[in-house]
mmCIF file of C-alpha atoms and ligand atoms in Angstrom:
data_model
loop_
_atom_site.group_PDB
_atom_site.id
_atom_site.type_symbol
_atom_site.label_atom_id
_atom_site.label_comp_id
_atom_site.label_asym_id
_atom_site.label_seq_id
_atom_site.Cartn_x
_atom_site.Cartn_y
_atom_site.Cartn_z
ATOM 1 C CA MET A 2 -0.629 -40.479 15.965
ATOM 2 C CA HIS A 3 -2.153 -36.676 17.391
ATOM 3 C CA VAL A 4 -1.173 -33.815 17.402
ATOM 4 C CA LEU A 5 -1.884 -31.312 19.703
ATOM 5 C CA ILE A 6 -1.186 -28.017 18.418
ATOM 6 C CA THR A 7 -1.246 -24.140 21.083
ATOM 7 C CA GLY A 8 -2.325 -21.323 19.569
ATOM 8 C CA GLY A 9 -4.158 -23.299 16.637
ATOM 9 C CA ALA A 10 -6.206 -21.361 15.524
ATOM 10 C CA GLY A 11 -3.662 -19.192 15.392
ATOM 11 C CA PHE A 12 -2.412 -17.948 11.551
ATOM 12 C CA ILE A 13 0.736 -20.170 11.422
ATOM 13 C CA GLY A 14 -1.011 -22.792 13.855
ATOM 14 C CA SER A 15 -3.557 -22.970 12.063
ATOM 15 C CA HIS A 16 -1.584 -24.004 9.122
ATOM 16 C CA LEU A 17 -0.126 -26.821 10.654
ATOM 17 C CA ALA A 18 -3.691 -27.984 11.314
ATOM 18 C CA GLU A 19 -5.146 -28.282 7.967
ATOM 19 C CA LEU A 20 -1.344 -29.562 6.865
ATOM 20 C CA HIS A 21 -1.188 -32.917 9.661
ATOM 21 C CA LEU A 22 -5.259 -33.301 9.486
ATOM 22 C CA ALA A 23 -4.657 -33.741 4.717
ATOM 23 C CA ARG A 24 -2.758 -36.380 6.062
ATOM 24 C CA GLY A 25 -5.532 -38.001 8.467
ATOM 25 C CA ASP A 26 -3.809 -37.261 11.992
ATOM 26 C CA LYS A 27 -5.721 -36.356 14.296
ATOM 27 C CA VAL A 28 -5.501 -32.777 16.002
ATOM 28 C CA HIS A 29 -5.945 -30.949 19.164
ATOM 29 C CA VAL A 30 -6.120 -26.633 19.199
ATOM 30 C CA VAL A 31 -6.262 -25.345 22.658
ATOM 31 C CA ASP A 32 -6.849 -21.675 21.603
ATOM 32 C CA ASP A 33 -8.010 -18.524 23.649
ATOM 33 C CA LEU A 34 -8.927 -16.194 20.403
ATOM 34 C CA SER A 35 -6.995 -13.397 21.650
ATOM 35 C CA THR A 36 -5.955 -12.548 18.161
ATOM 36 C CA GLY A 37 -7.328 -16.607 16.473
ATOM 37 C CA SER A 38 -10.356 -16.573 15.181
ATOM 38 C CA LEU A 39 -12.420 -18.444 14.548
ATOM 39 C CA ASP A 40 -12.900 -18.310 10.952
ATOM 40 C CA ASN A 41 -9.087 -19.910 9.765
ATOM 41 C CA VAL A 42 -10.296 -23.294 11.109
ATOM 42 C CA GLY A 43 -13.977 -23.411 10.400
ATOM 43 C CA PRO A 44 -13.486 -25.291 7.954
ATOM 44 C CA PHE A 45 -11.683 -28.149 9.972
ATOM 45 C CA LEU A 46 -15.128 -28.424 12.850
ATOM 46 C CA ALA A 47 -17.222 -30.587 11.346
ATOM 47 C CA GLU A 48 -13.990 -33.240 10.977
ATOM 48 C CA PRO A 49 -14.455 -36.109 12.863
ATOM 49 C CA ASN A 50 -10.244 -35.745 13.503
ATOM 50 C CA PHE A 51 -10.707 -32.313 14.756
ATOM 51 C CA ARG A 52 -10.791 -31.374 18.877
ATOM 52 C CA PHE A 53 -11.627 -27.153 19.034
ATOM 53 C CA ASP A 54 -11.052 -25.899 23.208
ATOM 54 C CA GLU A 55 -11.200 -22.350 23.453
ATOM 55 C CA ALA A 56 -9.424 -21.687 26.266
ATOM 56 C CA ASP A 57 -6.743 -19.780 28.147
ATOM 57 C CA MET A 58 -4.040 -22.252 28.537
ATOM 58 C CA LEU A 59 -3.112 -20.845 31.700
ATOM 59 C CA VAL A 60 -5.299 -21.973 33.436
ATOM 60 C CA TRP A 61 -7.310 -24.464 31.132
ATOM 61 C CA PRO A 62 -7.632 -27.727 33.807
ATOM 62 C CA GLN A 63 -7.561 -30.465 30.908
ATOM 63 C CA LEU A 64 -3.516 -30.025 29.698
ATOM 64 C CA GLU A 65 -1.458 -32.865 31.096
ATOM 65 C CA ARG A 66 -4.363 -34.823 29.527
ATOM 66 C CA ALA A 67 -4.333 -33.501 26.019
ATOM 67 C CA ALA A 68 -0.281 -33.519 26.845
ATOM 68 C CA ALA A 69 -0.452 -37.498 28.170
ATOM 69 C CA TRP A 70 -2.233 -38.199 24.528
ATOM 70 C CA ALA A 71 0.089 -36.439 21.746
ATOM 71 C CA ASP A 72 2.615 -37.697 19.526
ATOM 72 C CA ARG A 73 3.362 -34.772 18.920
ATOM 73 C CA ILE A 74 3.410 -30.949 19.745
ATOM 74 C CA TYR A 75 3.645 -28.148 18.200
ATOM 75 C CA HIS A 76 3.344 -24.736 21.303
ATOM 76 C CA LEU A 77 2.431 -21.874 19.555
ATOM 77 C CA ALA A 78 0.127 -19.468 21.614
ATOM 78 C CA ALA A 79 2.226 -15.856 22.395
ATOM 79 C CA VAL A 80 1.250 -12.907 23.044
ATOM 80 C CA VAL A 81 2.182 -11.372 19.513
ATOM 81 C CA GLY A 82 2.501 -8.543 17.113
ATOM 82 C CA VAL A 83 4.286 -5.114 17.931
ATOM 83 C CA TYR A 84 1.194 -3.565 18.819
ATOM 84 C CA ARG A 85 -0.424 -5.615 21.021
ATOM 85 C CA VAL A 86 3.720 -6.136 22.817
ATOM 86 C CA LEU A 87 4.360 -2.447 22.849
ATOM 87 C CA ALA A 88 0.897 -1.316 24.491
ATOM 88 C CA GLU A 89 1.062 -4.430 26.991
ATOM 89 C CA PRO A 90 4.762 -5.102 27.458
ATOM 90 C CA THR A 91 4.032 -7.213 30.741
ATOM 91 C CA LYS A 92 1.522 -9.590 29.907
ATOM 92 C CA VAL A 93 3.995 -10.111 27.414
ATOM 93 C CA LEU A 94 5.943 -11.287 29.286
ATOM 94 C CA ALA A 95 3.931 -13.349 31.705
ATOM 95 C CA VAL A 96 1.619 -14.881 29.091
ATOM 96 C CA ASN A 97 4.834 -16.050 26.177
ATOM 97 C CA ILE A 98 6.997 -17.512 29.737
ATOM 98 C CA ALA A 99 4.203 -18.731 31.664
ATOM 99 C CA ALA A 100 2.402 -21.011 29.134
ATOM 100 C CA CYS A 101 5.350 -22.441 27.639
ATOM 101 C CA GLU A 102 6.860 -24.042 31.095
ATOM 102 C CA ARG A 103 3.102 -24.781 31.947
ATOM 103 C CA LEU A 104 2.989 -26.939 28.565
ATOM 104 C CA LEU A 105 6.295 -28.389 29.439
ATOM 105 C CA ARG A 106 5.528 -29.182 32.592
ATOM 106 C CA ALA A 107 2.724 -30.924 31.478
ATOM 107 C CA VAL A 108 4.169 -32.645 29.172
ATOM 108 C CA HIS A 109 6.771 -33.977 32.151
ATOM 109 C CA CYS A 110 4.065 -35.121 34.347
ATOM 110 C CA SER A 111 2.067 -36.920 32.050
ATOM 111 C CA GLY A 112 5.284 -39.706 32.256
ATOM 112 C CA TRP A 113 4.907 -39.664 28.059
ATOM 113 C CA LYS A 114 7.815 -38.508 25.793
ATOM 114 C CA PRO A 115 6.042 -36.804 22.821
ATOM 115 C CA GLN A 116 7.703 -34.486 20.303
ATOM 116 C CA VAL A 117 7.682 -31.499 21.277
ATOM 117 C CA VAL A 118 7.842 -28.389 18.940
ATOM 118 C CA LEU A 119 8.484 -24.478 20.601
ATOM 119 C CA ALA A 120 7.798 -21.302 18.302
ATOM 120 C CA SER A 121 10.536 -18.932 18.803
ATOM 121 C CA SER A 122 11.893 -15.612 16.849
ATOM 122 C CA SER A 123 13.857 -14.124 15.123
ATOM 123 C CA GLU A 124 13.234 -11.454 17.326
ATOM 124 C CA VAL A 125 16.270 -13.365 19.785
ATOM 125 C CA TYR A 126 19.225 -11.887 17.057
ATOM 126 C CA GLY A 127 17.722 -8.603 19.395
ATOM 127 C CA HIS A 128 19.850 -5.684 16.747
ATOM 128 C CA ASN A 129 23.079 -8.136 15.586
ATOM 129 C CA GLU A 130 23.004 -7.247 12.276
ATOM 130 C CA GLU A 131 24.780 -9.672 10.556
ATOM 131 C CA ASP A 132 24.751 -10.252 7.125
ATOM 132 C CA ILE A 133 22.864 -13.511 8.154
ATOM 133 C CA LEU A 134 22.214 -14.568 11.411
ATOM 134 C CA GLU A 135 22.918 -17.958 12.244
ATOM 135 C CA GLU A 136 21.618 -20.260 15.305
ATOM 136 C CA THR A 137 25.454 -20.743 16.992
ATOM 137 C CA GLN A 138 25.785 -16.410 17.835
ATOM 138 C CA ASP A 139 25.608 -15.289 21.127
ATOM 139 C CA LEU A 140 21.902 -14.020 22.493
ATOM 140 C CA VAL A 141 23.725 -11.157 23.458
ATOM 141 C CA VAL A 142 21.413 -8.364 26.271
ATOM 142 C CA SER A 143 21.020 -6.076 24.156
ATOM 143 C CA THR A 144 22.150 -2.742 25.024
ATOM 144 C CA ARG A 145 19.137 -1.394 23.479
ATOM 145 C CA VAL A 146 16.182 -2.321 25.528
ATOM 146 C CA GLY A 147 12.906 -0.537 24.877
ATOM 147 C CA THR A 148 9.730 -1.985 25.253
ATOM 148 C CA ARG A 149 9.542 -4.139 21.885
ATOM 149 C CA TRP A 150 12.689 -5.690 23.273
ATOM 150 C CA ASN A 151 10.386 -7.925 26.373
ATOM 151 C CA TYR A 152 9.293 -10.366 23.356
ATOM 152 C CA SER A 153 12.398 -11.086 22.231
ATOM 153 C CA VAL A 154 13.558 -11.801 26.271
ATOM 154 C CA SER A 155 10.040 -14.186 26.123
ATOM 155 C CA LYS A 156 10.963 -15.863 22.956
ATOM 156 C CA ILE A 157 14.716 -16.533 25.123
ATOM 157 C CA ALA A 158 13.272 -17.319 27.847
ATOM 158 C CA ASP A 159 10.947 -20.244 26.026
ATOM 159 C CA GLU A 160 13.884 -21.239 24.097
ATOM 160 C CA ALA A 161 15.401 -22.197 27.246
ATOM 161 C CA LEU A 162 13.236 -23.939 29.587
ATOM 162 C CA GLY A 163 12.158 -26.095 26.595
ATOM 163 C CA LEU A 164 16.002 -27.589 26.439
ATOM 164 C CA SER A 165 16.325 -26.763 29.939
ATOM 165 C CA TYR A 166 13.263 -29.540 30.351
ATOM 166 C CA ALA A 167 14.210 -31.109 26.683
ATOM 167 C CA ARG A 168 17.601 -31.779 29.133
ATOM 168 C CA ARG A 169 16.495 -32.483 32.538
ATOM 169 C CA PHE A 170 13.456 -35.110 31.533
ATOM 170 C CA GLY A 171 15.208 -36.457 27.601
ATOM 171 C CA ILE A 172 12.127 -34.591 25.919
ATOM 172 C CA PRO A 173 12.473 -34.269 22.136
ATOM 173 C CA THR A 174 12.305 -30.780 22.195
ATOM 174 C CA VAL A 175 12.873 -28.957 19.228
ATOM 175 C CA VAL A 176 13.445 -24.602 19.611
ATOM 176 C CA SER A 177 12.986 -23.386 15.906
ATOM 177 C CA ARG A 178 13.485 -19.336 15.797
ATOM 178 C CA PHE A 179 10.830 -18.607 12.490
ATOM 179 C CA PHE A 180 12.428 -15.113 10.753
ATOM 180 C CA ASN A 181 8.709 -12.449 9.327
ATOM 181 C CA THR A 182 6.713 -14.948 7.928
ATOM 182 C CA VAL A 183 3.391 -14.881 5.853
ATOM 183 C CA GLY A 184 0.508 -16.298 3.812
ATOM 184 C CA PRO A 185 -2.907 -16.532 3.592
ATOM 185 C CA ARG A 186 -4.757 -15.652 7.373
ATOM 186 C CA GLN A 187 -2.657 -13.018 9.147
ATOM 187 C CA SER A 188 -3.978 -10.818 9.702
ATOM 188 C CA GLY A 189 -2.421 -7.183 10.029
ATOM 189 C CA ARG A 190 -4.358 -6.466 13.044
ATOM 190 C CA TYR A 191 -1.470 -6.256 15.101
ATOM 191 C CA GLY A 192 1.292 -4.718 12.560
ATOM 192 C CA MET A 193 2.417 -6.907 10.106
ATOM 193 C CA VAL A 194 3.347 -5.372 6.965
ATOM 194 C CA ILE A 195 2.439 -7.456 3.922
ATOM 195 C CA PRO A 196 -1.437 -7.655 4.723
ATOM 196 C CA ARG A 197 -0.919 -4.142 5.589
ATOM 197 C CA PHE A 198 0.547 -3.015 2.609
ATOM 198 C CA VAL A 199 -2.054 -5.204 1.138
ATOM 199 C CA GLU A 200 -4.618 -3.563 1.766
ATOM 200 C CA GLN A 201 -3.532 -0.800 1.758
ATOM 201 C CA ALA A 202 -3.096 -0.991 -2.178
ATOM 202 C CA VAL A 203 -5.696 -2.571 -2.989
ATOM 203 C CA ARG A 204 -7.469 -0.192 -1.821
ATOM 204 C CA GLY A 205 -5.763 2.689 -3.089
ATOM 205 C CA GLU A 206 -5.243 3.674 -0.596
ATOM 206 C CA PRO A 207 -0.668 5.956 0.133
ATOM 207 C CA ILE A 208 0.889 2.827 1.079
ATOM 208 C CA THR A 209 2.948 3.867 5.006
ATOM 209 C CA VAL A 210 6.566 3.042 5.508
ATOM 210 C CA PHE A 211 7.599 2.575 8.074
ATOM 211 C CA GLY A 212 10.762 4.916 8.843
ATOM 212 C CA SER A 213 13.315 5.256 6.318
ATOM 213 C CA GLY A 214 12.379 1.908 4.386
ATOM 214 C CA GLU A 215 15.737 0.785 4.719
ATOM 215 C CA GLN A 216 14.962 -1.977 6.789
ATOM 216 C CA THR A 217 15.109 -5.262 5.354
ATOM 217 C CA ARG A 218 13.579 -8.610 6.344
ATOM 218 C CA SER A 219 12.982 -12.410 4.982
ATOM 219 C CA PHE A 220 10.170 -13.672 4.778
ATOM 220 C CA CYS A 221 8.831 -17.107 4.235
ATOM 221 C CA ASP A 222 5.398 -18.764 2.614
ATOM 222 C CA VAL A 223 4.086 -19.738 5.990
ATOM 223 C CA ARG A 224 2.949 -22.542 3.350
ATOM 224 C CA ASP A 225 6.638 -23.670 3.562
ATOM 225 C CA THR A 226 7.008 -22.602 7.172
ATOM 226 C CA VAL A 227 5.010 -25.646 7.655
ATOM 227 C CA VAL A 228 6.191 -27.506 5.681
ATOM 228 C CA ALA A 229 9.399 -27.564 7.487
ATOM 229 C CA LEU A 230 8.009 -27.636 10.666
ATOM 230 C CA ASP A 231 6.923 -31.190 10.296
ATOM 231 C CA ALA A 232 10.569 -32.103 8.986
ATOM 232 C CA LEU A 233 12.508 -30.979 11.439
ATOM 233 C CA ALA A 234 10.253 -32.339 14.121
ATOM 234 C CA ALA A 235 10.068 -35.699 12.376
ATOM 235 C CA HIS A 236 13.176 -35.672 12.110
ATOM 236 C CA ALA A 237 15.457 -37.936 15.230
ATOM 237 C CA ASP A 238 18.400 -35.264 14.898
ATOM 238 C CA THR A 239 17.118 -32.263 15.818
ATOM 239 C CA ASP A 240 15.749 -33.167 20.177
ATOM 240 C CA GLY A 241 17.526 -30.626 21.743
ATOM 241 C CA LEU A 242 18.857 -28.412 18.646
ATOM 242 C CA VAL A 243 17.791 -24.273 17.770
ATOM 243 C CA VAL A 244 17.309 -23.515 14.239
ATOM 244 C CA ASN A 245 15.957 -21.280 12.036
ATOM 245 C CA VAL A 246 12.942 -21.203 10.447
ATOM 246 C CA GLY A 247 12.771 -18.479 7.297
ATOM 247 C CA ASN A 248 13.544 -17.832 3.376
ATOM 248 C CA ASP A 249 16.790 -16.194 3.038
ATOM 249 C CA ARG A 250 16.488 -14.109 0.521
ATOM 250 C CA GLU A 251 15.889 -9.966 2.103
ATOM 251 C CA ILE A 252 13.626 -7.479 0.915
ATOM 252 C CA SER A 253 14.180 -3.381 2.191
ATOM 253 C CA MET A 254 10.794 -2.384 2.664
ATOM 254 C CA ASN A 255 10.573 0.129 0.187
ATOM 255 C CA ALA A 256 10.967 -2.748 -2.291
ATOM 256 C CA LEU A 257 8.589 -4.389 -1.094
ATOM 257 C CA ALA A 258 5.732 -1.211 -0.854
ATOM 258 C CA GLU A 259 6.754 -1.448 -4.423
ATOM 259 C CA LEU A 260 6.582 -4.742 -5.450
ATOM 260 C CA VAL A 261 2.807 -4.440 -3.599
ATOM 261 C CA ARG A 262 2.326 -1.609 -5.389
ATOM 262 C CA GLN A 263 2.561 -3.955 -8.586
ATOM 263 C CA ARG A 264 1.270 -7.370 -7.575
ATOM 264 C CA ALA A 265 -1.534 -5.547 -6.492
ATOM 265 C CA GLY A 266 -2.199 -2.907 -10.022
ATOM 266 C CA SER A 267 -1.846 0.092 -8.357
ATOM 267 C CA GLN A 268 -1.832 3.905 -7.967
ATOM 268 C CA SER A 269 -1.225 3.914 -4.564
ATOM 269 C CA GLU A 270 2.066 5.903 -2.987
ATOM 270 C CA ILE A 271 4.005 4.953 -1.358
ATOM 271 C CA VAL A 272 4.697 7.560 2.478
ATOM 272 C CA HIS A 273 7.267 6.717 4.598
ATOM 273 C CA VAL A 274 5.757 7.968 8.623
ATOM 274 C CA PRO A 275 7.813 8.542 11.422
ATOM 275 C CA TYR A 276 8.688 5.355 13.543
ATOM 276 C CA LYS A 277 7.202 7.447 16.720
ATOM 277 C CA GLN A 278 4.645 8.630 14.686
ATOM 278 C CA ALA A 279 2.812 5.300 13.731
ATOM 279 C CA TYR A 280 3.677 3.329 17.128
ATOM 280 C CA GLY A 281 3.078 6.616 19.508
ATOM 281 C CA GLU A 282 6.997 6.029 21.239
ATOM 282 C CA ASP A 283 10.198 6.332 19.911
ATOM 283 C CA PHE A 284 11.331 2.875 18.550
ATOM 284 C CA GLU A 285 14.477 1.860 17.140
ATOM 285 C CA ASP A 286 14.008 -0.900 14.686
ATOM 286 C CA ILE A 287 16.591 -3.096 13.938
ATOM 287 C CA ARG A 288 18.570 -2.776 10.470
ATOM 288 C CA ARG A 289 18.008 -5.964 8.393
ATOM 289 C CA ARG A 290 17.316 -9.678 9.716
ATOM 290 C CA ARG A 291 18.048 -12.957 7.417
ATOM 291 C CA PRO A 292 18.694 -15.997 8.776
ATOM 292 C CA SER A 293 21.274 -19.164 8.113
ATOM 293 C CA LEU A 294 19.395 -22.121 6.697
ATOM 294 C CA ALA A 295 21.885 -23.367 6.128
ATOM 295 C CA ARG A 296 21.311 -26.089 9.473
ATOM 296 C CA LEU A 297 17.791 -26.409 8.230
ATOM 297 C CA ARG A 298 18.379 -27.771 4.910
ATOM 298 C CA GLY A 299 21.374 -29.772 6.560
ATOM 299 C CA LEU A 300 19.612 -31.382 8.537
ATOM 300 C CA THR A 301 15.388 -31.979 6.266
ATOM 301 C CA GLY A 302 16.556 -31.301 3.135
ATOM 302 C CA PHE A 303 13.667 -28.678 3.140
ATOM 303 C CA GLN A 304 13.568 -26.459 -0.264
ATOM 304 C CA HIS A 305 10.682 -23.258 -1.085
ATOM 305 C CA ARG A 306 8.556 -24.016 -3.182
ATOM 306 C CA PHE A 307 6.290 -20.209 -2.330
ATOM 307 C CA THR A 308 8.847 -16.690 -3.763
ATOM 308 C CA LEU A 309 7.385 -13.506 -2.001
ATOM 309 C CA GLU A 310 5.550 -12.880 -5.392
ATOM 310 C CA ARG A 311 3.403 -15.813 -5.581
ATOM 311 C CA THR A 312 2.578 -15.239 -1.536
ATOM 312 C CA ILE A 313 1.939 -11.569 -2.765
ATOM 313 C CA ASP A 314 -0.746 -12.641 -5.474
HETATM 314 P P1 LIG B 4 -1.476 -15.883 15.873
HETATM 315 O O1 LIG B 4 -1.484 -14.424 16.789
HETATM 316 O O2 LIG B 4 -2.175 -16.166 14.286
HETATM 317 O O3 LIG B 4 -1.058 -17.346 16.647
HETATM 318 C C1 LIG B 4 -1.207 -17.202 18.337
HETATM 319 C C2 LIG B 4 -2.332 -18.089 18.327
HETATM 320 O O4 LIG B 4 -2.410 -18.240 20.036
HETATM 321 C C3 LIG B 4 -3.544 -17.041 18.093
HETATM 322 O O5 LIG B 4 -4.594 -18.274 17.803
HETATM 323 C C4 LIG B 4 -3.813 -16.432 20.259
HETATM 324 O O6 LIG B 4 -5.088 -16.504 20.449
HETATM 325 C C5 LIG B 4 -3.701 -18.110 20.592
HETATM 326 N N1 LIG B 4 -3.264 -17.213 21.963
HETATM 327 C C6 LIG B 4 -2.518 -16.640 22.462
HETATM 328 N N2 LIG B 4 -2.238 -16.600 24.032
HETATM 329 C C7 LIG B 4 -3.430 -17.829 24.326
HETATM 330 C C8 LIG B 4 -3.165 -18.525 25.886
HETATM 331 N N3 LIG B 4 -3.133 -17.488 27.039
HETATM 332 N N4 LIG B 4 -4.352 -19.758 25.621
HETATM 333 C C9 LIG B 4 -4.539 -20.347 24.201
HETATM 334 N N5 LIG B 4 -4.270 -19.792 23.182
HETATM 335 C C10 LIG B 4 -3.093 -17.691 23.188
HETATM 336 O O7 LIG B 4 0.083 -15.369 15.248
HETATM 337 P P2 LIG B 4 1.466 -16.443 14.800
HETATM 338 O O8 LIG B 4 1.861 -15.272 13.856
HETATM 339 O O9 LIG B 4 0.273 -17.251 14.089
HETATM 340 O O10 LIG B 4 2.122 -16.716 15.566
HETATM 341 C C11 LIG B 4 2.861 -18.192 16.444
HETATM 342 C C12 LIG B 4 3.751 -18.283 17.374
HETATM 343 O O11 LIG B 4 5.171 -18.538 16.049
HETATM 344 C C13 LIG B 4 3.824 -17.368 17.912
HETATM 345 O O12 LIG B 4 4.034 -18.252 19.350
HETATM 346 C C14 LIG B 4 5.526 -16.325 17.869
HETATM 347 O O13 LIG B 4 5.570 -15.768 17.986
HETATM 348 C C15 LIG B 4 5.426 -17.134 16.583
HETATM 349 N N6 LIG B 4 5.800 -16.907 16.067
HETATM 350 C C16 LIG B 4 5.295 -15.506 14.902
HETATM 351 C C17 LIG B 4 6.551 -15.306 13.290
HETATM 352 C C18 LIG B 4 5.783 -14.999 12.706
HETATM 353 O O14 LIG B 4 5.610 -13.757 11.530
HETATM 354 N N7 LIG B 4 4.856 -15.056 12.503
HETATM 355 C C19 LIG B 4 8.224 -14.901 13.880
HETATM 356 C C20 LIG B 4 8.309 -15.372 14.423
HETATM 357 C C21 LIG B 4 7.690 -15.820 16.062
#
């Protein structure tokens, strides 16, 4: 199989590349290395089945040819991370929406119908704090708009574009809403919580919990995420669907800090930092976020292999 991965030198994309190369597939990655890194794909560069192009996919002239070559496309390239989103709110909209549109147009113009997997995000649920978040919930217009909402809006737009191209031109497309994904190669530079906690615990520095720490998240190991994405792409009945991809074990940031400290055998103290100090602006965090996985499991029979403890270790 020929697999094109946009943003494939990033955290999740590099694990997808690894999965497909291990299976003997040919993998083509395009990435501008804005948040991704050559180190993430370094081990694959010598492999004959791997091709890497460092390029901004907004202006990459070979996009159409690459799309025509592919049997499957994972579109992951995006401006990500709370710090970048707060620093460059307009760029988030411009890059994330335009990159997705350009890719879908390239697929359509190629006249070929590869399986497309679009990376959306649990951020589209906004401040919806239901016990469990189902794909059928309406994405209401947020009443708590902030800079961060731009990222959510860019992903909502990508979903709409993907499903519209799918319906209009019959391109097999599945939209996957990733919940917090963690694991090897994730960088803490852009605001990801677990790499930051682990680094602080290992260095014996204070573990900084933003806000009260009572907010909860559900973390999925990236090695589980990529298996789920592959299963969704391979399944015939996923076309035109939106599917949550994550883990439904919920943990508060206070409990997470404690867990990281224990697993690292660290003496670090756990301190609370107001959002304003952490992000430089008032920031209303989402209180809880936990996915319904009924659709993912029903379609693919997917089961997790990694516990949070194993991921942290
Ligand atoms: P990442 O930053 O590691 O990966 C994104 C990649 O896209 C990077 O390698 C970056 O260099 C590349 N990129 C950005 N703009 C580009 C452009 N114009 N042209 C080419 N490449 C470009 O982040 P990730 O965590 O691996 O995220 C992958 C996807 O999953 C993103 O679309 C993100 O929105 C989505 N997502 C991730 C999470 C998570 O918890 N990690 C949660 C929800 C959604």
